mmCIF file of C-alpha atoms in Angstrom:
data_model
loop_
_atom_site.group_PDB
_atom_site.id
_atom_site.type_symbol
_atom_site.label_atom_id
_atom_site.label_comp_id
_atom_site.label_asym_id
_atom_site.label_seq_id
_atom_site.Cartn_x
_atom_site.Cartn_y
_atom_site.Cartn_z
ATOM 1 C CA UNK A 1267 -3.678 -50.993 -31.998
ATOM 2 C CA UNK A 1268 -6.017 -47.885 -31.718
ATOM 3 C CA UNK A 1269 -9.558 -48.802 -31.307
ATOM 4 C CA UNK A 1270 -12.857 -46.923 -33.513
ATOM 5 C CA UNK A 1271 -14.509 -46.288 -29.824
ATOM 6 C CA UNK A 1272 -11.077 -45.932 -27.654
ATOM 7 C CA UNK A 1273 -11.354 -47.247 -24.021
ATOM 8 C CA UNK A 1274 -11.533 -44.475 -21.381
ATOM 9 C CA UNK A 1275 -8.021 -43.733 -19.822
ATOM 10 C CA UNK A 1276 -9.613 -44.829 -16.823
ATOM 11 C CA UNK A 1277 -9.147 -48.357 -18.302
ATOM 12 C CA UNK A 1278 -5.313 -48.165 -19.591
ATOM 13 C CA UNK A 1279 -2.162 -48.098 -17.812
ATOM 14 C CA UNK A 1280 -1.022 -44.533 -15.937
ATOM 15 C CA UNK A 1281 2.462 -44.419 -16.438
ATOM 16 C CA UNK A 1282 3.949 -46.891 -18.674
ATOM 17 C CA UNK A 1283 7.747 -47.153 -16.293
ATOM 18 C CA UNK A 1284 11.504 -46.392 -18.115
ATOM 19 C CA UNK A 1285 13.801 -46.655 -15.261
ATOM 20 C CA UNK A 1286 15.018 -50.372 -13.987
ATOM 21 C CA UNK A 1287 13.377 -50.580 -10.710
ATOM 22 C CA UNK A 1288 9.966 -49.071 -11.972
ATOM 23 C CA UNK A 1289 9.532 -51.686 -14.457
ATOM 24 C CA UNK A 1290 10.554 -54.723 -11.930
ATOM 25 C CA UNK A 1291 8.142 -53.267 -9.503
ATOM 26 C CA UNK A 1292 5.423 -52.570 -12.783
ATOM 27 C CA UNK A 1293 6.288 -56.181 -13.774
ATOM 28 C CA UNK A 1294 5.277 -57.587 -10.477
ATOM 29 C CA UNK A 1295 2.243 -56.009 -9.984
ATOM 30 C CA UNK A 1296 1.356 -57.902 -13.220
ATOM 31 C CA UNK A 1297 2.552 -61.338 -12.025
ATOM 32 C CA UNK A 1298 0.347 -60.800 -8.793
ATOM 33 C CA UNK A 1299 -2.274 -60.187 -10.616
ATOM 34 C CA UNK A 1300 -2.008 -63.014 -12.763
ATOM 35 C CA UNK A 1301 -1.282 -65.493 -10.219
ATOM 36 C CA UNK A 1302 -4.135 -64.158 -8.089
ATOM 37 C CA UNK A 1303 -6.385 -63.929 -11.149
ATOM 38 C CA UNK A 1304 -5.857 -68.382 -11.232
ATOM 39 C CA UNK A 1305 -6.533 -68.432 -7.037
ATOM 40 C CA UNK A 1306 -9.742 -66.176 -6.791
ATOM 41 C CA UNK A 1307 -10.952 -65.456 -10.182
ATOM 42 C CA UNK A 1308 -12.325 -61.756 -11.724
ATOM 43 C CA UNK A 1309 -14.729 -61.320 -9.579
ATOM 44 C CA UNK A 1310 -13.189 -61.697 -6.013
ATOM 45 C CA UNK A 1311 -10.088 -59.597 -7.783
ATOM 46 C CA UNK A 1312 -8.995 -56.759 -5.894
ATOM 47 C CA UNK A 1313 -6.197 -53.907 -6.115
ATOM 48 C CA UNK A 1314 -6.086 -54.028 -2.859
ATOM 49 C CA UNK A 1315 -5.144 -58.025 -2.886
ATOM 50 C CA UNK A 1316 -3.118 -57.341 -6.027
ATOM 51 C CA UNK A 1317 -1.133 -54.559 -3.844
ATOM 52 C CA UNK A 1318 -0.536 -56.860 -0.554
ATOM 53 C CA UNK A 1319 0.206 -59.981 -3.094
ATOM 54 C CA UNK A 1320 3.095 -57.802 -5.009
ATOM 55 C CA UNK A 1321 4.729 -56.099 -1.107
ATOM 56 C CA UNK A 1322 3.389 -52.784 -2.090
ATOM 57 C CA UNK A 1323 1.080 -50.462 -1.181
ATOM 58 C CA UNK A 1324 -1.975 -50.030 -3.097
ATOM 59 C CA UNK A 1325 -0.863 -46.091 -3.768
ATOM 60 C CA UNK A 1326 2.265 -47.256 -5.125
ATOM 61 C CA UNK A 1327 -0.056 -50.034 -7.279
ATOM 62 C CA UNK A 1328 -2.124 -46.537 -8.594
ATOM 63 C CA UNK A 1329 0.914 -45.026 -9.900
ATOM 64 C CA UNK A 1330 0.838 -47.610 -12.768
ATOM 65 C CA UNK A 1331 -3.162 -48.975 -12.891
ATOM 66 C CA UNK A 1332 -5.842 -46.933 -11.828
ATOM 67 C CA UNK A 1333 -7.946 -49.963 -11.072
ATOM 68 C CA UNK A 1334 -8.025 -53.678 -11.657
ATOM 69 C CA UNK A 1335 -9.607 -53.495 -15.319
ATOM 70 C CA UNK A 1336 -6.596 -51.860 -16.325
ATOM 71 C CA UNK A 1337 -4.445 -54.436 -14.938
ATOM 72 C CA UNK A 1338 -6.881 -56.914 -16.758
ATOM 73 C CA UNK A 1339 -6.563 -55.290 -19.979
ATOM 74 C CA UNK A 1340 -2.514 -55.229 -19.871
ATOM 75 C CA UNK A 1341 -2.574 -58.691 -19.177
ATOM 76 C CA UNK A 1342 -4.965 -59.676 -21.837
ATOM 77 C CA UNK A 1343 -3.517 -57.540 -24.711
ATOM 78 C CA UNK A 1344 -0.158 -59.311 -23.507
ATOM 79 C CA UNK A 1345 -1.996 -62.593 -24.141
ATOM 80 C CA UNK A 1346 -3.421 -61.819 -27.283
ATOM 81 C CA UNK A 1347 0.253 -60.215 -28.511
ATOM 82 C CA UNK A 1348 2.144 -63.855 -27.476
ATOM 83 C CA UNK A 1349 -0.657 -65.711 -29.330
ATOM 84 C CA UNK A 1350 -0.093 -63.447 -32.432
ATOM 85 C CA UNK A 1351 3.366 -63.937 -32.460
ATOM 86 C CA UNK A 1352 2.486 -67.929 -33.027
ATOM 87 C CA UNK A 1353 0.428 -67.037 -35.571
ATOM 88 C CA UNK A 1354 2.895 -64.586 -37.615
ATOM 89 C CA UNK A 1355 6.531 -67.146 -36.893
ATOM 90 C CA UNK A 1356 3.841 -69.653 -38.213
ATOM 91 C CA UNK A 1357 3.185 -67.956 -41.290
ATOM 92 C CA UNK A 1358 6.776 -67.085 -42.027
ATOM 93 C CA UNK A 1359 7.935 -70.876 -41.207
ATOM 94 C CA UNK A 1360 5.284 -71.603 -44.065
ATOM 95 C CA UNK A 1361 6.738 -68.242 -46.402
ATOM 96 C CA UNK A 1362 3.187 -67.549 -46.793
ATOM 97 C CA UNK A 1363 2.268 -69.995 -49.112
ATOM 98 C CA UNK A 1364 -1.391 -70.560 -48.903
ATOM 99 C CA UNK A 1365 -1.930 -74.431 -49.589
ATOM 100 C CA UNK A 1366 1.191 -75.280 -46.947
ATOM 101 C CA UNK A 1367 -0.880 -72.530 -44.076
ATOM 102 C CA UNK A 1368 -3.822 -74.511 -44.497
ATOM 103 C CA UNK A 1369 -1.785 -77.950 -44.457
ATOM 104 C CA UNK A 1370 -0.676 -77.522 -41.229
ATOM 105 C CA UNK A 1371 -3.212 -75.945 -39.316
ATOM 106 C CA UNK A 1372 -3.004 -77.997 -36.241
ATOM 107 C CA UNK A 1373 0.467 -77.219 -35.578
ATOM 108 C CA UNK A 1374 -0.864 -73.504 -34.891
ATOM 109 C CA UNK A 1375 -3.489 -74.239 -32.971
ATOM 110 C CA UNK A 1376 -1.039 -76.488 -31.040
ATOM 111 C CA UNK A 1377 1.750 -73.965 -30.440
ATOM 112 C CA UNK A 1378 -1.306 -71.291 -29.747
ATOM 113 C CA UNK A 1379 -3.016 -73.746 -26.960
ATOM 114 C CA UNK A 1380 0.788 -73.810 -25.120
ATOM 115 C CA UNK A 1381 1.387 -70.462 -25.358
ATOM 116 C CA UNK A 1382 -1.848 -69.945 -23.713
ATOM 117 C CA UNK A 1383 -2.035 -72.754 -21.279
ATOM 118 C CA UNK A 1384 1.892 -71.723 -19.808
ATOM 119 C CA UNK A 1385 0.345 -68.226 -19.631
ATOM 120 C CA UNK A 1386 -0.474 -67.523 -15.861
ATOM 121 C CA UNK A 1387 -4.144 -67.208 -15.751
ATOM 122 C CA UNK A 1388 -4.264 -68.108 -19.772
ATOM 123 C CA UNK A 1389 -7.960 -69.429 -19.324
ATOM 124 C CA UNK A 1390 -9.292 -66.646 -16.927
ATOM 125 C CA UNK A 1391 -7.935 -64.219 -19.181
ATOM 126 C CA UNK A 1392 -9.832 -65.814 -22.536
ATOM 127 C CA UNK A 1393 -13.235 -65.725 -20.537
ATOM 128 C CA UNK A 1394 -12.642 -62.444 -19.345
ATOM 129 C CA UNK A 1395 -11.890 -61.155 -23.209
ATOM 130 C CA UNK A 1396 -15.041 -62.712 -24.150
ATOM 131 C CA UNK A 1397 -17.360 -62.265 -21.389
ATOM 132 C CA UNK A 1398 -16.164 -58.906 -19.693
ATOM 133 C CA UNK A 1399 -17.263 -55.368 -22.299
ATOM 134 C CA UNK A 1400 -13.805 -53.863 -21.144
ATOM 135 C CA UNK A 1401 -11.871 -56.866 -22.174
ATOM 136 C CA UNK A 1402 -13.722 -57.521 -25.575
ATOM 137 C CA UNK A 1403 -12.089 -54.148 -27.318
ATOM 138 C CA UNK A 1404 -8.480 -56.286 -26.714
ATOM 139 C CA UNK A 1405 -9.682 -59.543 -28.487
ATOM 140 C CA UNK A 1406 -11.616 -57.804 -31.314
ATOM 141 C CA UNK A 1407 -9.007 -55.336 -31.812
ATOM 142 C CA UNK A 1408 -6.672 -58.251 -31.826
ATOM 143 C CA UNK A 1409 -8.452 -60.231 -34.573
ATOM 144 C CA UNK A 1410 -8.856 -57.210 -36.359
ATOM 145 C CA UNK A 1411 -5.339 -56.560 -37.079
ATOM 146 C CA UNK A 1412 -4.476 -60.117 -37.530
ATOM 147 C CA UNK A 1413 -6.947 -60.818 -39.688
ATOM 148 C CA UNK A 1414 -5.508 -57.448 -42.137
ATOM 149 C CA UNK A 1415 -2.318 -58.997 -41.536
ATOM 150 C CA UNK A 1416 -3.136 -61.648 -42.942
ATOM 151 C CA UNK A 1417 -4.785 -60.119 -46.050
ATOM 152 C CA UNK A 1418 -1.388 -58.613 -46.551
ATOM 153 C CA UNK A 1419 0.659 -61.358 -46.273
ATOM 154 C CA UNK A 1420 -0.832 -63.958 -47.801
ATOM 155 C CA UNK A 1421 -2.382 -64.977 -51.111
ATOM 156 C CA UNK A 1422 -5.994 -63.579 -51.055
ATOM 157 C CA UNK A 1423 -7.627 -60.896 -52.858
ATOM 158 C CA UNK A 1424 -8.480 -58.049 -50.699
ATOM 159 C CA UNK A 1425 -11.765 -58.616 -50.734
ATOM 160 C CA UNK A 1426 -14.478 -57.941 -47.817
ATOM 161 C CA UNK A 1427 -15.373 -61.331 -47.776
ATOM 162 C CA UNK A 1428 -11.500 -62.899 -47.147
ATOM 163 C CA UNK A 1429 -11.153 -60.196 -44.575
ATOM 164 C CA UNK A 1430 -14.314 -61.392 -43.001
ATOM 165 C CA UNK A 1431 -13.243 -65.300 -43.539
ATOM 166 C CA UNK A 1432 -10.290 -64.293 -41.508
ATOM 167 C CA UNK A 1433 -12.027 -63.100 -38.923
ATOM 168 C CA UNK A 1434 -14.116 -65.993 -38.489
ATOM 169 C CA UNK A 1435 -10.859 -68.384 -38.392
ATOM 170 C CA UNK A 1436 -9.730 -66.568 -35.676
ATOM 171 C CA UNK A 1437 -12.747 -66.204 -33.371
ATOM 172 C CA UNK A 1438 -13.101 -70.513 -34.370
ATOM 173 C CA UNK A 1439 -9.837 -70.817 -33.573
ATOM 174 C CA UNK A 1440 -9.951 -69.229 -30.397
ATOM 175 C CA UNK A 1441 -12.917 -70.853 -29.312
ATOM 176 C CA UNK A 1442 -11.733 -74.351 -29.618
ATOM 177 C CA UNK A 1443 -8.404 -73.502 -27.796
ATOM 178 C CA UNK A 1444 -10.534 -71.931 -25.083
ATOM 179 C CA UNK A 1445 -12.511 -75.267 -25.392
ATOM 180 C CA UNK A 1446 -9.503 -77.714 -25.016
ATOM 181 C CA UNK A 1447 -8.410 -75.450 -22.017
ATOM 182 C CA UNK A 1448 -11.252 -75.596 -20.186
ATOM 183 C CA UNK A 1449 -13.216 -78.918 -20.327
ATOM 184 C CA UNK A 1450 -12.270 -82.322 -19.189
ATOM 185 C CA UNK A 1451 -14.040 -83.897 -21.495
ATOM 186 C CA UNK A 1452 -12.795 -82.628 -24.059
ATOM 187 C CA UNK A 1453 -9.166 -83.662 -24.598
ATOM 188 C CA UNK A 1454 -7.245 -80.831 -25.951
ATOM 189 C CA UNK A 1455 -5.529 -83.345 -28.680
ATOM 190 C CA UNK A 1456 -9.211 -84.167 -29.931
ATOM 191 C CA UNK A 1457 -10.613 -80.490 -29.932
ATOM 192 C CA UNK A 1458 -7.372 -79.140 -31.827
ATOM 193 C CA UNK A 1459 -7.254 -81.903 -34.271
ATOM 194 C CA UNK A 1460 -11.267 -81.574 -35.079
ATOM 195 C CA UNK A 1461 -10.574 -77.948 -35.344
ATOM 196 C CA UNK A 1462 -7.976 -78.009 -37.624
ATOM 197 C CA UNK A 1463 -9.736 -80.484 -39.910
ATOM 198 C CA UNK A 1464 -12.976 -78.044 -39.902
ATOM 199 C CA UNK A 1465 -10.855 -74.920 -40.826
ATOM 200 C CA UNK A 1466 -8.820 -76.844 -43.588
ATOM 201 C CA UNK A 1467 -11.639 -78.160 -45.434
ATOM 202 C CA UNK A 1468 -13.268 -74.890 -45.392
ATOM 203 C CA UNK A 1469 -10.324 -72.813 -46.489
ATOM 204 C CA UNK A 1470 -9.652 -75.400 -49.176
ATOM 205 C CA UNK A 1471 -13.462 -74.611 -50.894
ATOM 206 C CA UNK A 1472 -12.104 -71.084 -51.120
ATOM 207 C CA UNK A 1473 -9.063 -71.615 -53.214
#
């Protein structure tokens, strides 16, 4: 989605590959990075160490990312794009019908906490959307065109304040599944199920 205040191209991919062997080799720079991304962490993240993980060279690494960012953003705006696909397959399952959406909340937030838990480096890649500026354009741009899909889709008046409801969910949402991914004392089956319950009874004071 474009962004009001687009990221500088030094952030985004170089050359997007068409041809077979570019994409395998495009594809495995990405699972390095991922994979490394769960051993060392943002910070000790290198291109270098992305390059000699993937059998490259770190030129043939620049052809594609001009530096690790970009490689983060990919990976998180391929995140945020499986979690979204939950969310819409959810919404269709349910034809859109508001009172059965809010019903079964907790079956989204389940499906959304496996999708992001089998993702390699799910949970470094949700900290690193919230706590990293060059990663927070992917989540907000993320919830921002969820949340409008939503507004379209389902049985709310287009109203700022829905719109902004929406956005809320979301960013709740996403905190508890960041929650139940991240803390052993919080069982993921207790953090979901609490969340769910909060979000229905709120959505159910607004219809």
């Amino acid at each position: 989605m474009p962004s009001d205040n687009p990221l500088s191209p030094l952030l985004l991919e170089k050359n997007r590959p068409q041809q077979a062997r570019a994409i395998a080799t495009y594809e495995r720079i990405l699972a390095a990075a991922a994979q490394l991304l769960s051993e060392v962490g943002v910070d000790n993240i290198s291109t270098n160490l992305i390059a000699e993980q993937a059998g490259i060279t770190a030129p043939a690494l620049y052809r594609y990312f001009p530096n690790k960012y970009a490689l983060l953003y990919t990976l998180g705006a391929r995140l945020m794009d499986r979690q979204n696909q939950v969310l819409i397959a959810w919404s269709e399952r349910h034809q859109h019908h508001q009172t059965a959406l809010i019903d079964h909340m907790l079956p989204l937030l389940e499906e959304t906490y496996a999708v992001t838990a089998n993702t390699p480096a799910g949970l470094v890649l949700m900290r690193a959307l919230r706590a990293l500026p060059v990663m927070q354009d992917v989540l907000l741009e993320s919830h921002r065109a969820m949340s409008e899909w939503a507004l379209a889709h389902w049985p709310l008046t287009r109203a700022k304040d829905n719109l902004r409801r929406l956005r809320l969910t979301l960013q709740m949402a996403t905190s508890a599944i960041e929650l139940a991914l991240e803390d052993p004392d919080m069982p993921a089956e207790f953090a979901l199920r609490e969340a769910a319950t909060m979000l229905q009874s709120y959505w159910r004071q607004q219809i």
